[in-house]
Amino acid sequence: MTAKAPSHIQRLITLITGALRPPAGAGRIALAYAYGIACHAIFTAAVLAMITAMFFGMSESLGQVSAPWHILANAALILQFPLMHSLLLSKRGGRILGKLAPARHAGTLSTTTYAIIASIQLLALFALWTPSGIIWWRAEGLAFAAICTAYAASWALLMKASFDAGAEVQSGALGWMSLAANRKPIFPPMPTTGLFRVIRQPIYVAFALTLWTVPVWTPDQLALAVTLTAYCLLAPILKESRFKARYGAEFETYKRHVPYALPGLTRKLNDNASNTAQ
């Protein structure tokens, strides 16, 4: 009889317990906690900066690059995130990550190192943006309440999707907590539960939704939303190539039954194709 895989909560409890009660090794423990504190502090700052900056349509930020150079500076801030994000997920990126931690523990800390870099990228994007000073539209009254509700719901979906995918990996906790517990990181299985039952890419879709449900619209927000939405639609293609190589037939079966990003439309197209084939 096959043993039932541990749930998300069980995995997290095991991971946290191991980190709170680590085996002896003062140097290893200090290194693990240093990476953990840095990771979660920067991650929190990045998320807060993103929520706040987009709430104001990117009209409030710390960047002060003079015109017209602020356009190039902002473009660089937008592009650095998807480009580096994708690079670090490649084999070459893995080698880069291996050089950003002590060689002995680089493999164990890879998810934490990756989360630190991604968080720094997001923090730079949203904290260092130079606003154009142009506001096209600002929601008021009932429209403001409705859009704020949609914005909060989009963030809730993003958090739910991240949890379904494996909170320990998405937050960077897997690496440093595994190091503290002095054991090899145990990655969660291929995500197929929760929102992953509905579509294959709920994290990217939820992230895209946060870009379009803001109560203030500016040229800055539009540029950000268009660019990062394109990334959210295209980047998962590379992710699915990695999943196909890693999970093989399991992923192919999942892919046949679960649509990419638009469940209703994709299922209808699949049904029509199946009926035509018959």
Coordinates of C-alpha atoms in Angstrom, one line a residue:
M1 CA 0.0 0.0 0.0
T2 CA 1.4 3.4 -1.0
A3 CA 1.9 5.9 1.8
K4 CA -0.1 9.1 1.5
A5 CA 2.1 12.1 0.7
P6 CA 2.2 14.7 3.5
S7 CA -0.1 17.7 3.1
H8 CA 1.1 21.3 2.6
I9 CA 0.5 22.0 6.3
Q10 CA 2.3 18.8 7.4
R11 CA 5.3 19.7 5.3
L12 CA 5.5 23.2 6.7
I13 CA 5.2 22.0 10.3
T14 CA 8.0 19.4 9.8
L15 CA 10.2 22.1 8.2
I16 CA 9.6 24.7 10.9
T17 CA 10.0 22.2 13.7
G18 CA 13.4 21.1 12.2
A19 CA 14.5 24.7 12.0
L20 CA 13.5 25.5 15.6
R21 CA 15.1 22.4 17.0
P22 CA 18.3 22.1 14.9
P23 CA 21.0 19.6 15.5
A24 CA 24.4 20.8 16.8
G25 CA 26.5 23.0 14.5
A26 CA 26.7 26.6 15.6
G27 CA 28.3 27.9 12.3
R28 CA 25.7 26.1 10.1
I29 CA 22.8 27.3 12.2
A30 CA 24.1 30.9 12.2
L31 CA 24.5 30.8 8.4
A32 CA 21.0 29.4 8.0
Y33 CA 19.3 32.0 10.2
A34 CA 21.3 34.8 8.6
Y35 CA 20.0 33.8 5.2
G36 CA 16.5 33.3 6.6
I37 CA 16.3 36.7 8.2
A38 CA 17.7 38.4 5.1
C39 CA 15.3 36.5 2.8
H40 CA 12.1 37.1 4.7
A41 CA 12.9 40.8 5.6
I42 CA 13.6 41.7 1.9
F43 CA 10.7 39.5 0.8
T44 CA 8.3 41.4 3.1
A45 CA 9.7 44.8 2.1
A46 CA 9.3 43.9 -1.6
V47 CA 5.7 42.8 -1.2
L48 CA 4.7 45.9 0.8
A49 CA 6.4 48.1 -1.8
M50 CA 4.6 46.4 -4.6
I51 CA 1.2 46.6 -3.0
T52 CA 1.6 50.2 -2.1
A53 CA 3.2 51.4 -5.3
M54 CA 0.5 49.8 -7.5
F55 CA -2.3 50.9 -5.2
F56 CA -1.3 54.5 -6.2
G57 CA -0.8 53.5 -9.9
M58 CA 3.0 53.9 -9.6
S59 CA 2.5 57.6 -9.0
E60 CA 4.2 57.5 -5.6
S61 CA 7.7 56.1 -5.3
L62 CA 11.3 57.1 -4.4
G63 CA 12.9 57.4 -7.8
Q64 CA 14.1 60.9 -8.8
V65 CA 15.6 60.4 -12.3
S66 CA 15.1 63.6 -14.3
A67 CA 13.1 63.7 -17.6
P68 CA 13.5 62.3 -20.2
W69 CA 16.0 59.8 -18.7
H70 CA 13.4 58.5 -16.2
I71 CA 11.8 56.7 -19.1
L72 CA 14.9 54.7 -19.7
A73 CA 15.5 54.1 -16.0
N74 CA 11.9 52.9 -15.5
A75 CA 12.2 50.6 -18.6
A76 CA 15.3 49.1 -17.2
L77 CA 13.6 48.5 -13.8
I78 CA 10.7 46.7 -15.6
L79 CA 12.9 44.5 -17.8
Q80 CA 15.4 43.5 -15.2
F81 CA 12.8 41.5 -13.3
P82 CA 11.6 39.1 -16.0
L83 CA 15.0 38.7 -17.6
M84 CA 16.9 37.9 -14.4
H85 CA 14.0 35.9 -13.0
S86 CA 14.0 33.6 -16.1
L87 CA 17.8 33.4 -16.2
L88 CA 18.1 32.2 -12.6
L89 CA 15.7 29.4 -13.4
S90 CA 18.0 28.1 -16.2
K91 CA 21.0 25.8 -15.8
R92 CA 23.3 28.7 -16.2
G93 CA 21.3 30.6 -13.5
G94 CA 21.7 27.6 -11.2
R95 CA 25.5 27.9 -11.5
I96 CA 25.2 31.6 -10.7
L97 CA 23.1 30.8 -7.6
G98 CA 25.8 28.3 -6.5
K99 CA 28.3 31.1 -6.3
L100 CA 26.1 33.3 -4.0
A101 CA 26.4 31.1 -1.0
P102 CA 29.3 29.1 0.7
A103 CA 30.1 26.3 -1.7
R104 CA 29.4 23.6 0.9
H105 CA 25.8 24.7 1.4
A106 CA 25.0 26.4 -1.9
G107 CA 22.8 23.6 -3.2
T108 CA 20.8 23.5 0.0
L109 CA 20.4 27.3 0.1
S110 CA 19.5 27.7 -3.6
T111 CA 15.8 28.4 -3.1
T112 CA 16.6 30.9 -0.4
T113 CA 19.2 32.6 -2.5
Y114 CA 16.8 32.7 -5.4
A115 CA 14.1 34.3 -3.3
I116 CA 16.5 36.9 -2.0
I117 CA 17.5 38.0 -5.5
A118 CA 13.9 38.0 -6.7
S119 CA 12.8 40.1 -3.7
I120 CA 15.6 42.6 -4.3
Q121 CA 14.5 42.9 -7.9
L122 CA 10.9 43.6 -7.0
L123 CA 11.9 46.0 -4.2
A124 CA 14.1 47.9 -6.7
L125 CA 11.3 48.0 -9.3
F126 CA 8.7 49.4 -7.0
A127 CA 10.7 51.5 -4.6
L128 CA 13.0 53.1 -7.2
W129 CA 10.5 53.9 -9.9
T130 CA 10.4 57.5 -11.0
P131 CA 6.8 58.6 -11.4
S132 CA 5.8 60.5 -14.5
G133 CA 3.5 62.8 -12.6
I134 CA 0.6 62.1 -14.9
I135 CA -2.6 60.7 -13.5
W136 CA -5.3 59.6 -16.0
W137 CA -8.0 58.4 -13.6
R138 CA -8.5 57.9 -9.9
A139 CA -11.4 55.8 -8.6
E140 CA -13.8 57.4 -6.1
G141 CA -16.9 56.4 -4.2
L142 CA -18.4 53.0 -5.0
A143 CA -15.9 52.4 -7.8
F144 CA -13.0 52.9 -5.3
A145 CA -14.6 50.4 -2.9
A146 CA -15.2 47.8 -5.7
I147 CA -11.7 48.1 -7.2
C148 CA -10.1 47.9 -3.8
T149 CA -12.0 44.7 -3.1
A150 CA -10.9 43.3 -6.5
Y151 CA -7.3 44.3 -5.7
A152 CA -7.4 42.6 -2.3
A153 CA -9.0 39.5 -3.9
S154 CA -6.3 39.4 -6.5
W155 CA -3.6 39.4 -3.8
A156 CA -5.5 36.7 -1.8
L157 CA -5.6 34.6 -5.0
L158 CA -1.8 35.1 -5.4
M159 CA -1.2 34.0 -1.8
K160 CA -3.4 31.0 -2.2
A161 CA -1.7 29.9 -5.4
S162 CA 1.7 30.3 -3.8
F163 CA 0.6 28.2 -0.9
D164 CA -0.8 25.5 -3.3
A165 CA 2.5 25.5 -5.2
G166 CA 4.5 25.1 -2.0
A167 CA 4.8 28.0 0.4
E168 CA 8.3 26.8 1.5
V169 CA 9.7 27.1 -2.0
Q170 CA 7.9 30.3 -3.0
S171 CA 9.0 32.1 0.2
G172 CA 12.5 30.8 0.2
A173 CA 12.1 29.1 3.5
L174 CA 12.9 25.6 2.2
G175 CA 16.6 26.3 1.8
W176 CA 17.5 28.0 5.1
M177 CA 15.2 25.8 7.2
S178 CA 16.6 22.6 5.6
L179 CA 20.2 23.9 6.3
A180 CA 19.3 24.7 9.9
A181 CA 17.9 21.1 10.3
N182 CA 21.0 19.8 8.6
R183 CA 19.1 17.8 6.0
K184 CA 18.6 17.8 2.2
P185 CA 15.7 20.0 1.0
I186 CA 12.6 18.0 0.2
F187 CA 10.7 19.7 -2.6
P188 CA 6.9 19.5 -2.7
P189 CA 5.4 17.2 -5.4
M190 CA 4.2 18.7 -8.7
P191 CA 1.3 21.0 -7.8
T192 CA -2.0 19.7 -8.8
T193 CA -4.3 20.6 -5.9
G194 CA -6.1 23.8 -4.9
L195 CA -6.1 26.4 -7.7
F196 CA -3.9 24.1 -9.8
R197 CA -7.0 21.9 -10.3
V198 CA -8.5 24.8 -12.2
I199 CA -5.6 26.1 -14.3
R200 CA -2.0 25.2 -14.7
Q201 CA -0.6 28.7 -14.0
P202 CA -2.6 30.2 -11.1
I203 CA 0.4 32.1 -9.7
Y204 CA 1.1 34.0 -13.0
V205 CA -2.6 34.6 -13.5
A206 CA -3.1 36.0 -10.0
F207 CA 0.0 38.1 -10.4
A208 CA -1.4 39.6 -13.6
L209 CA -4.7 40.3 -11.9
T210 CA -3.0 42.4 -9.3
L211 CA -1.6 44.6 -12.1
W212 CA -5.0 45.4 -13.5
T213 CA -7.2 45.9 -10.4
V214 CA -5.7 49.1 -9.1
P215 CA -7.7 52.3 -8.2
V216 CA -5.3 54.7 -9.9
W217 CA -4.3 54.7 -13.5
T218 CA -1.3 56.4 -14.9
P219 CA 1.0 55.8 -18.0
D220 CA 3.4 54.2 -15.5
Q221 CA 0.9 51.6 -14.3
L222 CA -0.1 50.9 -17.9
A223 CA 3.5 50.3 -19.0
L224 CA 4.0 48.0 -16.0
A225 CA 0.8 46.1 -16.4
V226 CA 1.3 45.5 -20.2
T227 CA 4.9 44.4 -19.8
L228 CA 4.5 42.1 -16.8
T229 CA 1.3 40.6 -18.1
A230 CA 3.1 39.6 -21.3
Y231 CA 5.7 38.0 -19.1
C232 CA 3.0 36.2 -17.1
L233 CA 1.6 34.7 -20.3
L234 CA 4.9 33.7 -21.9
A235 CA 7.2 32.8 -19.0
P236 CA 5.2 29.7 -18.0
I237 CA 6.0 28.1 -21.3
L238 CA 9.6 27.8 -20.1
K239 CA 8.4 26.6 -16.8
E240 CA 6.3 23.9 -18.4
S241 CA 9.3 22.7 -20.4
R242 CA 11.1 22.2 -17.1
F243 CA 8.1 20.4 -15.6
K244 CA 8.0 18.1 -18.6
A245 CA 11.6 17.2 -18.2
R246 CA 11.3 16.7 -14.5
Y247 CA 7.9 14.9 -14.2
G248 CA 7.5 13.3 -17.6
A249 CA 4.2 11.4 -18.1
E250 CA 2.7 12.8 -14.9
F251 CA 2.9 16.3 -16.2
E252 CA 1.7 15.3 -19.7
T253 CA -1.4 13.7 -18.1
Y254 CA -2.0 16.8 -16.0
K255 CA -1.5 19.1 -19.0
R256 CA -4.2 17.2 -21.0
H257 CA -6.8 17.6 -18.3
V258 CA -6.0 21.1 -16.9
P259 CA -6.0 24.3 -19.1
Y260 CA -3.2 26.8 -19.2
A261 CA -4.7 30.0 -17.9
L262 CA -8.4 30.4 -19.1
P263 CA -10.3 27.4 -17.8
G264 CA -13.7 28.0 -19.6
L265 CA -12.3 28.9 -23.0
T266 CA -9.6 26.3 -23.0
R267 CA -11.9 23.5 -22.0
K268 CA -14.4 24.5 -24.7
L269 CA -11.7 24.5 -27.3
N270 CA -10.4 21.1 -26.1
D271 CA -13.9 19.6 -26.2
N272 CA -14.5 20.9 -29.7
A273 CA -11.2 19.5 -30.9
S274 CA -12.1 16.1 -29.3
N275 CA -15.5 16.1 -31.0
T276 CA -14.0 16.9 -34.3
A277 CA -11.5 14.1 -34.0
Q278 CA -14.3 11.7 -33.3

